[in-house]
Structures are given as C-alpha cells and as structure tokens.
PDB file of C-alpha atoms in Angstrom:
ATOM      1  CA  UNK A   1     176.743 119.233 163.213  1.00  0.00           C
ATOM      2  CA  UNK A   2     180.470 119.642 162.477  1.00  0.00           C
ATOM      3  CA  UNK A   3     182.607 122.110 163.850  1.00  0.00           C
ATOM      4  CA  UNK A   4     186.171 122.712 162.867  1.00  0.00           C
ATOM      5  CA  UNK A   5     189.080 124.379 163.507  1.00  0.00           C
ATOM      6  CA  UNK A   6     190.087 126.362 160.599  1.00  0.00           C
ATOM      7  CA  UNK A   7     192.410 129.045 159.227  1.00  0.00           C
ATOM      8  CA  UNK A   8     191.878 132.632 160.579  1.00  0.00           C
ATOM      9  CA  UNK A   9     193.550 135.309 157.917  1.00  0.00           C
ATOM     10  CA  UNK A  10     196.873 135.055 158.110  1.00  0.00           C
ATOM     11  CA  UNK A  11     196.707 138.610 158.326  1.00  0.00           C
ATOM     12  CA  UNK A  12     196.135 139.467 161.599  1.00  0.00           C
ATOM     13  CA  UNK A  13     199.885 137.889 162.024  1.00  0.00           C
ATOM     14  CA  UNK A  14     201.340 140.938 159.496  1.00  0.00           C
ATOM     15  CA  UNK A  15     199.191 143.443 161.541  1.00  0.00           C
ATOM     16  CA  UNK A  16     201.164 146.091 163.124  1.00  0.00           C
ATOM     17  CA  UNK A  17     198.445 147.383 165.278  1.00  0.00           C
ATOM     18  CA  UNK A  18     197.022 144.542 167.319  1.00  0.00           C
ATOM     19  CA  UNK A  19     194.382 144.727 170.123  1.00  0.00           C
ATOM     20  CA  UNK A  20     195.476 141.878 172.784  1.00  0.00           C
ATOM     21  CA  UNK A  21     193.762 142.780 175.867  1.00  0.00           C
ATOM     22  CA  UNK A  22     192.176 139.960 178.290  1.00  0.00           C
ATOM     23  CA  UNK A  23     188.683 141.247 178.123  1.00  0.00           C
ATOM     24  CA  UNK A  24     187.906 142.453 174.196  1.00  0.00           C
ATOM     25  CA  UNK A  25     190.377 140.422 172.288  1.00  0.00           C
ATOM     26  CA  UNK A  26     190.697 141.141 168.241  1.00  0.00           C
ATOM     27  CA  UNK A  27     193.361 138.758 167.533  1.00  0.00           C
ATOM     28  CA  UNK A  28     192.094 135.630 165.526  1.00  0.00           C
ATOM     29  CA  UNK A  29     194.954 133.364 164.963  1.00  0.00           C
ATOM     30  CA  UNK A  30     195.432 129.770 162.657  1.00  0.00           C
ATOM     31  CA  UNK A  31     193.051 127.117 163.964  1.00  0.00           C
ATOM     32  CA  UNK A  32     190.250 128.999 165.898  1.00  0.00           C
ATOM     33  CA  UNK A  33     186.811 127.801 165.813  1.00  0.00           C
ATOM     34  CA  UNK A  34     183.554 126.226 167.296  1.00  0.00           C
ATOM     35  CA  UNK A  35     183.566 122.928 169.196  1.00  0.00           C
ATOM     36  CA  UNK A  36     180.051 122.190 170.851  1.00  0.00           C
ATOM     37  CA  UNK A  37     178.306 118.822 171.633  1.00  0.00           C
ATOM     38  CA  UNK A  38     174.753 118.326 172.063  1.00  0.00           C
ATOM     39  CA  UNK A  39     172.974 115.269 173.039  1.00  0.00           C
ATOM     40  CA  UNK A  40     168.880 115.944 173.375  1.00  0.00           C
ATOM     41  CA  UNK A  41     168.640 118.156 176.612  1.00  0.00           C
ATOM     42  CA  UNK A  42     171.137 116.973 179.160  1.00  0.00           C
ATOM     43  CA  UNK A  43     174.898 118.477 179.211  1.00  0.00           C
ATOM     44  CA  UNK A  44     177.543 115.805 178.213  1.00  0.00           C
ATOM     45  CA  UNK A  45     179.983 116.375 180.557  1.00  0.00           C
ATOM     46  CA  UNK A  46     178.582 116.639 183.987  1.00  0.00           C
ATOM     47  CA  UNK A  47     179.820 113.353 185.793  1.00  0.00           C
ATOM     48  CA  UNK A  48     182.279 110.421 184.345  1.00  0.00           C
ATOM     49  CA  UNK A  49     182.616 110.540 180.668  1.00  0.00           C
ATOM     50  CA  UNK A  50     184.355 108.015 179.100  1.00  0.00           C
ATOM     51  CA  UNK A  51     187.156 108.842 175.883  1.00  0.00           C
ATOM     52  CA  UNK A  52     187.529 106.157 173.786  1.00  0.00           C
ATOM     53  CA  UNK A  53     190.511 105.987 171.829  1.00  0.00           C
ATOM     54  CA  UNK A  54     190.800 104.867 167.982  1.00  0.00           C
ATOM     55  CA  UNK A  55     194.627 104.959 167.359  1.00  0.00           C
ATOM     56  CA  UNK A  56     194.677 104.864 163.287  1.00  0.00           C
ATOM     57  CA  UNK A  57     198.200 104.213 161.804  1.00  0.00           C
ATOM     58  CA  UNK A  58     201.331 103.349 164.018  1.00  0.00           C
ATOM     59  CA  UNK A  59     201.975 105.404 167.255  1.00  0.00           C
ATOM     60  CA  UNK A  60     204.919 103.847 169.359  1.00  0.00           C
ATOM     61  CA  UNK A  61     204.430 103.043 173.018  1.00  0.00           C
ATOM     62  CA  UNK A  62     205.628 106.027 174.149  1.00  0.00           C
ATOM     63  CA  UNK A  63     203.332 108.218 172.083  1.00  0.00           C
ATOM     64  CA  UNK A  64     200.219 106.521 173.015  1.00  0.00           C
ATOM     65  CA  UNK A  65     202.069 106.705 176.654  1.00  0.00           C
ATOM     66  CA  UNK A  66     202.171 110.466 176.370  1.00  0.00           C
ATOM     67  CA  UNK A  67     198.394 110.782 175.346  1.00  0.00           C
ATOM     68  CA  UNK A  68     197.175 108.545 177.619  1.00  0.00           C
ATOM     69  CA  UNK A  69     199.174 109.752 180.726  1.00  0.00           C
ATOM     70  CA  UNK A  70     197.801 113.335 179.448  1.00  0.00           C
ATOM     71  CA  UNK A  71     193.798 112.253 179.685  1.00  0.00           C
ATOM     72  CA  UNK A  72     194.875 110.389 182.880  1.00  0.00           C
ATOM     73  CA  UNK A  73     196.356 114.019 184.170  1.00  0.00           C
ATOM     74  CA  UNK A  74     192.769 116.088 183.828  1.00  0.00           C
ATOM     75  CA  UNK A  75     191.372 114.957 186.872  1.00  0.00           C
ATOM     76  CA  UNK A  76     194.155 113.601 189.416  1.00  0.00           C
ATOM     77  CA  UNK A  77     196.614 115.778 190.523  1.00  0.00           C
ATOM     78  CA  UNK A  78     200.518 115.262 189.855  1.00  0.00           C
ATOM     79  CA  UNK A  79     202.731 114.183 192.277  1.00  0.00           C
ATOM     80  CA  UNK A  80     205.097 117.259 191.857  1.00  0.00           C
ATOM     81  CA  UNK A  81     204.746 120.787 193.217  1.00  0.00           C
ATOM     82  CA  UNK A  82     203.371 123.431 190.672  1.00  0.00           C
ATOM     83  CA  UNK A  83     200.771 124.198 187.511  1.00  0.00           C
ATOM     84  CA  UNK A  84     199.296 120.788 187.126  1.00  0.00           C
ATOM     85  CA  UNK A  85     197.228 119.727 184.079  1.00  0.00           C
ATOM     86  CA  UNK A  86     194.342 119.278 186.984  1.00  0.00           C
ATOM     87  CA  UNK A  87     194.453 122.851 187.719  1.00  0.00           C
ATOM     88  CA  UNK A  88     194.286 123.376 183.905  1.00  0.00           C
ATOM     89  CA  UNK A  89     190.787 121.167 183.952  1.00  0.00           C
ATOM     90  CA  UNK A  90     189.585 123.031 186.824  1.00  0.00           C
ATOM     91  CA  UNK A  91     188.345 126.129 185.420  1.00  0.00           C
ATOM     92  CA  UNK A  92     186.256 124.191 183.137  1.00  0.00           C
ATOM     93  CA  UNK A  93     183.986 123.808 186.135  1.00  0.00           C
ATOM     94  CA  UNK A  94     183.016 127.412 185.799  1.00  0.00           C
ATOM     95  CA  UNK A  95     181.252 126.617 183.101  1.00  0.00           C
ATOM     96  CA  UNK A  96     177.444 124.735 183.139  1.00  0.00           C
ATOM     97  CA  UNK A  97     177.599 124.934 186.469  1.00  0.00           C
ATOM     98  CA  UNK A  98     179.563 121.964 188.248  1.00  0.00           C
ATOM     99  CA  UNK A  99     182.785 119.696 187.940  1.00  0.00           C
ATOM    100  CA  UNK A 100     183.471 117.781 184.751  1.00  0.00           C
ATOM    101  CA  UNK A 101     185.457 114.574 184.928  1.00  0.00           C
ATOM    102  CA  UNK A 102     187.173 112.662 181.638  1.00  0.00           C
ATOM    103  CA  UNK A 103     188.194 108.793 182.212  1.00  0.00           C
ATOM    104  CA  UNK A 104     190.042 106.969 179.590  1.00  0.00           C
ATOM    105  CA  UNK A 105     187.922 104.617 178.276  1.00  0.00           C
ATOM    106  CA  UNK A 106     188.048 101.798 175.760  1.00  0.00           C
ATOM    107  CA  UNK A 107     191.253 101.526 173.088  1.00  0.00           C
ATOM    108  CA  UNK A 108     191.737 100.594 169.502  1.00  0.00           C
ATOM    109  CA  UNK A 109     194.595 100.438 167.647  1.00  0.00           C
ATOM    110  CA  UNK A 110     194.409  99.767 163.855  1.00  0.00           C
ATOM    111  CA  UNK A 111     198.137  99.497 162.718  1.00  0.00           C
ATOM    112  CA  UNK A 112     197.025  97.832 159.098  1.00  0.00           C
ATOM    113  CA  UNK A 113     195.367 101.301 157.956  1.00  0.00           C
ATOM    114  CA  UNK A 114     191.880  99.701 156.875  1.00  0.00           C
ATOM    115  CA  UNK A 115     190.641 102.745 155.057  1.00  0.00           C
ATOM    116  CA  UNK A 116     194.025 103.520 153.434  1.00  0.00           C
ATOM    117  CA  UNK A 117     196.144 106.199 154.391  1.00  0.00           C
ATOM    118  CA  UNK A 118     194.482 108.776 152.848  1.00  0.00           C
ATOM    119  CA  UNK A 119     191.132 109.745 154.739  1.00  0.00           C
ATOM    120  CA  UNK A 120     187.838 111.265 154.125  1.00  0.00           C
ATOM    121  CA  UNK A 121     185.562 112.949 156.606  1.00  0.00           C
ATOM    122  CA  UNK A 122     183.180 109.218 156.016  1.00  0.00           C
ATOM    123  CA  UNK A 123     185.957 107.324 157.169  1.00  0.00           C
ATOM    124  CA  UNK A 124     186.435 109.674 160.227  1.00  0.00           C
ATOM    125  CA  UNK A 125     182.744 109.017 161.102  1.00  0.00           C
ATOM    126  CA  UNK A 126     183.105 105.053 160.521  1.00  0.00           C
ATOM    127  CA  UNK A 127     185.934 104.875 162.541  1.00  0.00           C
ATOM    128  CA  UNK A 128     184.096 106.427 165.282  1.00  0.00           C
ATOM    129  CA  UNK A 129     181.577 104.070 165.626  1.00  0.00           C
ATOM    130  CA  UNK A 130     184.397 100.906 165.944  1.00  0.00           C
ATOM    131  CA  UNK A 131     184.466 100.747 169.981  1.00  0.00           C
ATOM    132  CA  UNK A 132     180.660 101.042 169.627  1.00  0.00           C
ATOM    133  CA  UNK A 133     180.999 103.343 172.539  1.00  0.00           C
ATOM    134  CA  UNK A 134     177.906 105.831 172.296  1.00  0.00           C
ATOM    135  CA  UNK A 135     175.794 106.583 175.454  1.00  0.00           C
ATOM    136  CA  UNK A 136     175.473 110.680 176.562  1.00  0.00           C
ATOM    137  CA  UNK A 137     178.702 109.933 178.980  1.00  0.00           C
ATOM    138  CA  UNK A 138     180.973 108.496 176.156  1.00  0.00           C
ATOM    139  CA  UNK A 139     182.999 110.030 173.343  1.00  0.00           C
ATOM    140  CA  UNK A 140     185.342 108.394 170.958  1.00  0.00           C
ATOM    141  CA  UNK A 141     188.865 110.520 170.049  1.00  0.00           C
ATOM    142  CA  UNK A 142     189.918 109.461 166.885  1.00  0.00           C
ATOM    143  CA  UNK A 143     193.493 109.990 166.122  1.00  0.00           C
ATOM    144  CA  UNK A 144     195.401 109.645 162.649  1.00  0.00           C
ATOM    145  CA  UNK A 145     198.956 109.005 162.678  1.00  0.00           C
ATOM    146  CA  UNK A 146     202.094 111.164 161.097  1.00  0.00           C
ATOM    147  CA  UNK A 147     201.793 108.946 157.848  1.00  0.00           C
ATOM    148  CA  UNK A 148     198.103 109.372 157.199  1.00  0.00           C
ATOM    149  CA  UNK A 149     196.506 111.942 155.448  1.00  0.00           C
ATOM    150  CA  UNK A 150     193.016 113.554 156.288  1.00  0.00           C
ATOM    151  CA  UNK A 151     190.657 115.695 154.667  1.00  0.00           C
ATOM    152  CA  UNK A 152     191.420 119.301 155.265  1.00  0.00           C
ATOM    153  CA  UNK A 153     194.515 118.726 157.337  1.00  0.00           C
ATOM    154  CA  UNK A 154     196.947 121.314 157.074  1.00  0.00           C
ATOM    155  CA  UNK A 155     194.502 123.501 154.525  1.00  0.00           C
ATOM    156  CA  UNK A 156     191.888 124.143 156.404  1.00  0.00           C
ATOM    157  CA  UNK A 157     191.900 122.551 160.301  1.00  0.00           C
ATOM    158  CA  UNK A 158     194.411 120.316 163.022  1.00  0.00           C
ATOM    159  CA  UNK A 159     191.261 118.740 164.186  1.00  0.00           C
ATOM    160  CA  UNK A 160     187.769 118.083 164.248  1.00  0.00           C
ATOM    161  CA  UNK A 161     184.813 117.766 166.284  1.00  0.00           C
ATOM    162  CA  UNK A 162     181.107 116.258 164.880  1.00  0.00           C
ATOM    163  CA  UNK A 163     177.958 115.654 167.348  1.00  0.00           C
ATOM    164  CA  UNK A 164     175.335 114.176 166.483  1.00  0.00           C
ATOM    165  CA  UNK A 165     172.645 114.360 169.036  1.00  0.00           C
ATOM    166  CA  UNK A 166     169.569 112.617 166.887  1.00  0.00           C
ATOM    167  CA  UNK A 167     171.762 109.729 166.117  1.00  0.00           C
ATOM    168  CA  UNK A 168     171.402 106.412 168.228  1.00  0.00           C
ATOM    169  CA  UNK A 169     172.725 106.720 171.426  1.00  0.00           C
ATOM    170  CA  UNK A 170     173.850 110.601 170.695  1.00  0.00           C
ATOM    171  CA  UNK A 171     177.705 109.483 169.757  1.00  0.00           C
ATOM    172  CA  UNK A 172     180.101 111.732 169.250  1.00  0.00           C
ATOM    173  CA  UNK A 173     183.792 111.715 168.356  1.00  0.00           C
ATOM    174  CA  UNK A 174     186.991 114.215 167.916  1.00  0.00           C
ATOM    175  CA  UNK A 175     189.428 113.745 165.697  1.00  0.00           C
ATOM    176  CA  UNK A 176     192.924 115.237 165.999  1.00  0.00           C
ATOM    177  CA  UNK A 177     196.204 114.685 163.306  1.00  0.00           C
ATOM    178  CA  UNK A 178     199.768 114.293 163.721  1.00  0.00           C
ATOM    179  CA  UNK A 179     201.146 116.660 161.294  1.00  0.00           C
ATOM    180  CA  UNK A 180     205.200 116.228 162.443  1.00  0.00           C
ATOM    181  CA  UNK A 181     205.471 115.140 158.666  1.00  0.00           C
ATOM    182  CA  UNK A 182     202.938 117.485 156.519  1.00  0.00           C
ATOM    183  CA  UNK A 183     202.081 120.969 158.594  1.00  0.00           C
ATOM    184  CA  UNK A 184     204.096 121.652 161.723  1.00  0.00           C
ATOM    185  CA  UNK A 185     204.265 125.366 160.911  1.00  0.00           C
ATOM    186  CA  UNK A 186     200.671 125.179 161.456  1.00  0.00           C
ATOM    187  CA  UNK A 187     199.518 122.021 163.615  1.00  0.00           C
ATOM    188  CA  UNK A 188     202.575 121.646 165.882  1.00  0.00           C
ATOM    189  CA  UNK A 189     202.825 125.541 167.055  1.00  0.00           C
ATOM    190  CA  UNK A 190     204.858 126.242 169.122  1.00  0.00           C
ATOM    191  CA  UNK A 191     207.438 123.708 168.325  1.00  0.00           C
ATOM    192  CA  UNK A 192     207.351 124.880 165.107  1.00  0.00           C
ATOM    193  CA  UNK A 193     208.088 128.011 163.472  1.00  0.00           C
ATOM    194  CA  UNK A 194     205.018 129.402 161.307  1.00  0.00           C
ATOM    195  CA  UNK A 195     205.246 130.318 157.449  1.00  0.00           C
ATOM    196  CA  UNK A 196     204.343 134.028 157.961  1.00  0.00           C
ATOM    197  CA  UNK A 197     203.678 136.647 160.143  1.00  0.00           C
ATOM    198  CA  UNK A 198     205.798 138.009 163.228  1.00  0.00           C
ATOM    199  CA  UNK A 199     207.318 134.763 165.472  1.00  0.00           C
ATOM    200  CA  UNK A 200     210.072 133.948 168.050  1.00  0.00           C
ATOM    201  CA  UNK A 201     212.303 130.816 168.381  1.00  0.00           C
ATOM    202  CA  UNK A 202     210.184 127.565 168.295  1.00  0.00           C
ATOM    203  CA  UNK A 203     209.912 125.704 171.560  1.00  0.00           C
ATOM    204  CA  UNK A 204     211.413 122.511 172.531  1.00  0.00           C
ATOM    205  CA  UNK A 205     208.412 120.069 172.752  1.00  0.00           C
ATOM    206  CA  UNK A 206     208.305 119.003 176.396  1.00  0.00           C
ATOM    207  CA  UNK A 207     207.961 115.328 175.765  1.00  0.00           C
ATOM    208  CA  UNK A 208     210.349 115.384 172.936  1.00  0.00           C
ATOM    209  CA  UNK A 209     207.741 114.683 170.404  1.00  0.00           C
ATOM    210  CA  UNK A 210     206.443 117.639 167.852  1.00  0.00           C
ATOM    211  CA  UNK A 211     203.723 115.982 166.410  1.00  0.00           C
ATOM    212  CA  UNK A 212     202.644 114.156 169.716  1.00  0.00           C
ATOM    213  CA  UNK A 213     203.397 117.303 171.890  1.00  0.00           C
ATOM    214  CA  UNK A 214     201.211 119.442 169.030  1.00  0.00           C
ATOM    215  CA  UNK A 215     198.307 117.026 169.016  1.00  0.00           C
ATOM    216  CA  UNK A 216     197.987 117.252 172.914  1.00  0.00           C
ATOM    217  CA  UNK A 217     196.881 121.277 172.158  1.00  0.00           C
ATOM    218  CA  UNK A 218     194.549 120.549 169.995  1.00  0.00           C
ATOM    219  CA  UNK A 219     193.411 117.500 171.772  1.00  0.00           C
ATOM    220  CA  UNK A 220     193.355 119.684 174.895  1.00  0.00           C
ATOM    221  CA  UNK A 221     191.467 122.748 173.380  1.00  0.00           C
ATOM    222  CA  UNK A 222     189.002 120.397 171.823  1.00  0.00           C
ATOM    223  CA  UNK A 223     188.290 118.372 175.429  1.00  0.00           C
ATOM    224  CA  UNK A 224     187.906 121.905 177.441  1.00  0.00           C
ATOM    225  CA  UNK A 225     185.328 123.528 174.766  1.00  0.00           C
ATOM    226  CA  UNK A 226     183.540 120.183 175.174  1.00  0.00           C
ATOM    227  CA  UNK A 227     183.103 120.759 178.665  1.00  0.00           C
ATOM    228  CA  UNK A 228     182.695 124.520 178.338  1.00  0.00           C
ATOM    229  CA  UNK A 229     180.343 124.952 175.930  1.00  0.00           C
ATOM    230  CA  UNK A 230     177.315 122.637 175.692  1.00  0.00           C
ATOM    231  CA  UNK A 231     174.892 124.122 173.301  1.00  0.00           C
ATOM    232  CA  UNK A 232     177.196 127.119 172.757  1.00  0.00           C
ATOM    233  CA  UNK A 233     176.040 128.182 176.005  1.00  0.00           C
ATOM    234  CA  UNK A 234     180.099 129.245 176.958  1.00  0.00           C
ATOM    235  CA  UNK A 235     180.745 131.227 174.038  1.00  0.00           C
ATOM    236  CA  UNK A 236     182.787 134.104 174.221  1.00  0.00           C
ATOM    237  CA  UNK A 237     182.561 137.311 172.326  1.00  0.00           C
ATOM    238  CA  UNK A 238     179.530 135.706 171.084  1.00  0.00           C
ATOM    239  CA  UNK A 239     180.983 133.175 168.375  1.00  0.00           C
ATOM    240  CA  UNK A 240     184.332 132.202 169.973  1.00  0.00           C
ATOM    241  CA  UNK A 241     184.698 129.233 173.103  1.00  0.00           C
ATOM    242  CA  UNK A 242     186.762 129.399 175.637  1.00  0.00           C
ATOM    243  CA  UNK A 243     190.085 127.706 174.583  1.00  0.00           C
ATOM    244  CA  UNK A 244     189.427 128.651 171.105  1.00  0.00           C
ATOM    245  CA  UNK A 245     189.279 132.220 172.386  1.00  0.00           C
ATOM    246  CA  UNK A 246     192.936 132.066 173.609  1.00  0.00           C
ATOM    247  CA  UNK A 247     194.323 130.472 170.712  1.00  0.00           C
ATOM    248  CA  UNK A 248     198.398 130.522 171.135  1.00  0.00           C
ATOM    249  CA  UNK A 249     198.713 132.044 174.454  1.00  0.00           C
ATOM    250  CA  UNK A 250     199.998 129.663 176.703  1.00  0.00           C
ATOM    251  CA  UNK A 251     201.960 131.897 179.307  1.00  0.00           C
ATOM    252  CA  UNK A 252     201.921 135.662 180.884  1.00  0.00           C
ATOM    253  CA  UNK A 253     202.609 138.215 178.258  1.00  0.00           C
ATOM    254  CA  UNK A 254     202.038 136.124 175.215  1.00  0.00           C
ATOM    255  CA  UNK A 255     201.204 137.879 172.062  1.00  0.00           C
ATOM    256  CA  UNK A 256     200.942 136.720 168.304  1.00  0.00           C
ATOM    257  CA  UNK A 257     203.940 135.109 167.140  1.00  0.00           C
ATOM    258  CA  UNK A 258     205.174 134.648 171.126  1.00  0.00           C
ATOM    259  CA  UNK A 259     203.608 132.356 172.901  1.00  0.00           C
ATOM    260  CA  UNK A 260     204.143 133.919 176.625  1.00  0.00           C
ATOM    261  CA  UNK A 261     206.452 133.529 179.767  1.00  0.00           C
ATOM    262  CA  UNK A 262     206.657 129.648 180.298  1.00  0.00           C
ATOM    263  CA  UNK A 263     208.516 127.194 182.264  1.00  0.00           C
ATOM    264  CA  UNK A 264     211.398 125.396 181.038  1.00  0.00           C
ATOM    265  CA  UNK A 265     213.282 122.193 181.819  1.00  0.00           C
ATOM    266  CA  UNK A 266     216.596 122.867 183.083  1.00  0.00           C
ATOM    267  CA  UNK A 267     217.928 119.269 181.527  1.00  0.00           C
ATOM    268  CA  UNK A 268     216.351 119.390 178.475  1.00  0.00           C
ATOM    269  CA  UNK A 269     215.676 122.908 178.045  1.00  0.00           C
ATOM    270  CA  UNK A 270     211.985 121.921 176.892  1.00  0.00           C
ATOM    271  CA  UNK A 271     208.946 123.983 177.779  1.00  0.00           C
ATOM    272  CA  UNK A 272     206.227 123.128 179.403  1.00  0.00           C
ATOM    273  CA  UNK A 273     203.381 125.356 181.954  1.00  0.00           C
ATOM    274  CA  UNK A 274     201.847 121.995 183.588  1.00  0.00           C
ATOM    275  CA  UNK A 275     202.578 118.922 185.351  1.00  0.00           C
ATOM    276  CA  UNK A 276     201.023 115.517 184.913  1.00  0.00           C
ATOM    277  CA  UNK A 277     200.826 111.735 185.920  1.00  0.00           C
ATOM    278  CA  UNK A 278     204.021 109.899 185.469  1.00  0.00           C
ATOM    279  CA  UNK A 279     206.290 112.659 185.592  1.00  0.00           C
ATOM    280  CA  UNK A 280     204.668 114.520 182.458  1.00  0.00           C
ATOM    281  CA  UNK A 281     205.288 117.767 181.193  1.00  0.00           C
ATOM    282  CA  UNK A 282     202.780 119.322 178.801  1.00  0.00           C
ATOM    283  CA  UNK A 283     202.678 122.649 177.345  1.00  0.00           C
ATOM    284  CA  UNK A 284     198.417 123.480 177.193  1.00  0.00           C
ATOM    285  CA  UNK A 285     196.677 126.619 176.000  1.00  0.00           C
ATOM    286  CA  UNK A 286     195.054 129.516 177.961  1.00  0.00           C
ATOM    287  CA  UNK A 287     191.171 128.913 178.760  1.00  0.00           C
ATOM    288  CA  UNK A 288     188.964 131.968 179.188  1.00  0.00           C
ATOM    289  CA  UNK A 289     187.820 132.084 182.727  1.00  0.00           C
ATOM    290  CA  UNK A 290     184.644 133.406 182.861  1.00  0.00           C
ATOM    291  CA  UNK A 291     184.434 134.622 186.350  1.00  0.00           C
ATOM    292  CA  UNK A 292     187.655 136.647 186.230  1.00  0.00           C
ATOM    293  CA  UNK A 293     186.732 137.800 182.263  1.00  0.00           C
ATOM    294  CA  UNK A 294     190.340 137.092 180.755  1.00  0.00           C
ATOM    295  CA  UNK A 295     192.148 134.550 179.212  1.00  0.00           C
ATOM    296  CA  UNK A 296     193.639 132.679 182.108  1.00  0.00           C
ATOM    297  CA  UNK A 297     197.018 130.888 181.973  1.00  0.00           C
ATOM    298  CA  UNK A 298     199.094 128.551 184.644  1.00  0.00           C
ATOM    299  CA  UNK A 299     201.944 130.296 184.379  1.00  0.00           C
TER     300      UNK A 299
END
C-alpha cells in the first residue's frame, strides 16, 4: 500500500474565512496525507529500528551531515539548553502505547545515477531493496538528489511512503526529494515563498540549505506518522495523522500562509524551533498530541 503526500486545493489558501482551532481543524494545506506501515500484527516501531539510507545523486558532506546529525537528534538529547529535536520525538510515545527509538542504520550512496535521473515509482521500489535491509525493525529512506527527477514530484507529492507487509521480510521504505531546483514554492516551505494564496516573508533555512532544510520536514513528518500511526490506529479527524494533521504550523500562532512564532539565530538570522546533535538547528512541524487534543508545537 502506498501513501502519499499530495496537493490539498489550493483553495483553502484564498479562503477568507478559515477555521484554525487546535481541536476541529478545517484547514488542509499542500502536501497532507496518509503515511501508515504495517508489517503482519506487530507495530514497527516499538524498540530500535534501524533507517537505512539510499543517497541517489550527489549530496555534499555537509548535506548528508545535516540529515544524518538530524536522525541522530530523535532520540539523544542536545547538548544546548531549549526545544530539542528529542522533545520533538517524544510525543510520538503517546501513541501505540510506549517509546519509539530510530538508529541510523546502513548507508548507500549512488553518485553514478544507475536508473538515470529521471525516476519512476519501480525504480523507487528497486532502490529500496539495495541495502537488503528488511526485517519488522528496519526501514530504508530513499532520498533523490536536487538534479533528479521523480514521479509526481512537485505535481502531486514531496515524498512518499509504500509498506508492504506480505512481502519477504515486511520491507518498507520512504522516499523524500530535494526540490531546491524544481518546486521550492511547494517542497521547501517555509524557505520558500508559495505560488498562491495568503503568505509572509520566507524563512532563512536554519542550516543554510533550502532543499536540505525542506527535505528534513518532510523527512520528519513522514518518520513521526510512522511511529504514530501503525495500522491507522493514530488518525486524527478520522483520515488525517498526526504530523500530517498540522501541516505548516511550526510555532505558536501559526496560520496558513504564516508559519507561527519561532526562534531565530541572532548571527544568521535563520529560524529554527529545535536543537540537535552537533550544534544543529532544525525547523520541524507541529505533531498532534493526543492527550492534550491540539496540535502541539516546541515553541
């Protein structure tokens, strides 16, 4: 089963009258949609999972240092005072009842483009399977470079998620774009200024990297509904998970086209609401907390 995130209607971002309250939200914006993994009866993310990482196309050092240090961040707290990345994880264990831990597991870069540099959801899948990293602890994050094109990238979804619990060893894999080059009005929000619709001043990407800085979201949003919402069993509002739900609100007060009170460097003037390994700054997305019934933020 695939699940994707796709285009809302743009036209909740022309609508005057807009219902934003934590409990019975009515704003849909770009990229909402269902992330769930299945694999036969147990929940994936319960103890160490391992994420594999397929790097496809050429990411410098320091992008597959921001990444890295980002997946590092979700279960050890930073050195620093304040909203960690950590903290950020820790509402996920709300959800199916426990704590849910994400290692970094095996890594594969393919700088020669094998399948091209235009992909298809087949070569997604094939790619998937090249660390050979199944098991029901184990997932495989695929991610395509600022040069490569992917099915339904920029039309219709940032990233993907497909599960497929029948399949040997139940593998599954995510799949996340860098669209710095092709969609940043959509992909990279909010470092980028959208095409329609009401909007403040784009951010300054905390690590100084749109595309990178824009992937982490969507990486982010697809890792917490992973650990959310097992068997849809976390949805919200009935068809909508819990970082999904919250789409573009990553501090107090956010609304559609602003996307909230957040904290900003005061050498760089980049924004960020959490803290991670390494000195890392990232800028994540509200999660619904379940036991409080809103969309929760850091900051």
């Amino acid at each position: 089963m695939a699940y994707t995130y796709r285009f809302a209607a743009l036209l909740v971002l022309l609508s005057a009258t807009v219902s934003f309250s934590s409990a019975q939200i009515s704003v849909s914006l770009p990229f909402t949609g269902n992330i769930s993994i299945g694999f036969s009866n147990s929940l994936l993310v319960k103890k160490d999972t391992s994420l594999n990482i397929v790097w496809y196309g050429k990411f410098t050092p320091n992008q597959r240092a921001i990444i890295v240090d980002f997946i590092r961040s979700l279960n050890s707290p930073a050195d620093a005072k304040g909203p960690t990345v950590a903290s950020w994880w820790k509402t996920t264990e709300k959800y199916n009842g426990g704590a849910s831990t994400i290692v970094v597991g095996k890594q594969l870069l393919l700088e020669d483009y094998p399948f091209g540099k235009s992909l298809k959801n087949p070569h997604l899948k094939a790619l998937s399977g090249k660390l050979n990293g199944g098991g029901v602890r184990s997932i495989t994050a695929v991610l395509t470079a600022k040069d490569v094109t992917v099915e339904g990238l920029c039309t219709k979804r940032c990233g993907t998620h497909v599960s497929k619990s029948s399949s040997v060893g139940g593998r599954a894999y995510v799949w996340v774009g860098n669209s710095e080059d092709q969609c940043p009005e959509y992909c990279a929000r909010p470092f980028h200024q959208p095409l329609s619709g009401p909007h403040s001043p784009p951010l300054i990407a905390p690590n100084g990297d749109v595309g990178v800085d824009g992937m982490i979201i969507h990486l982010a949003t697809l890792l917490a509904n992973t650990a959310t919402n097992t068997f849809k069993s976390g949805n919200v509002n009935g068809d909508q998970e819990p970082a999904s739900y919250c789409v573009d609100r990553f501090g107090s007060g956010a609304y559609p086209g602003y996307a909230g009170h957040v904290l900003v460097d005061k050498t760089t003037g980049a924004s960020y609401n959490a803290l991670g390994l390494a000195g890392r700054k990232y800028l994540l997305p509200a999660l619904w907390d379940s036991q409080a019934g809103e969309c929760r933020t850091l900051v």
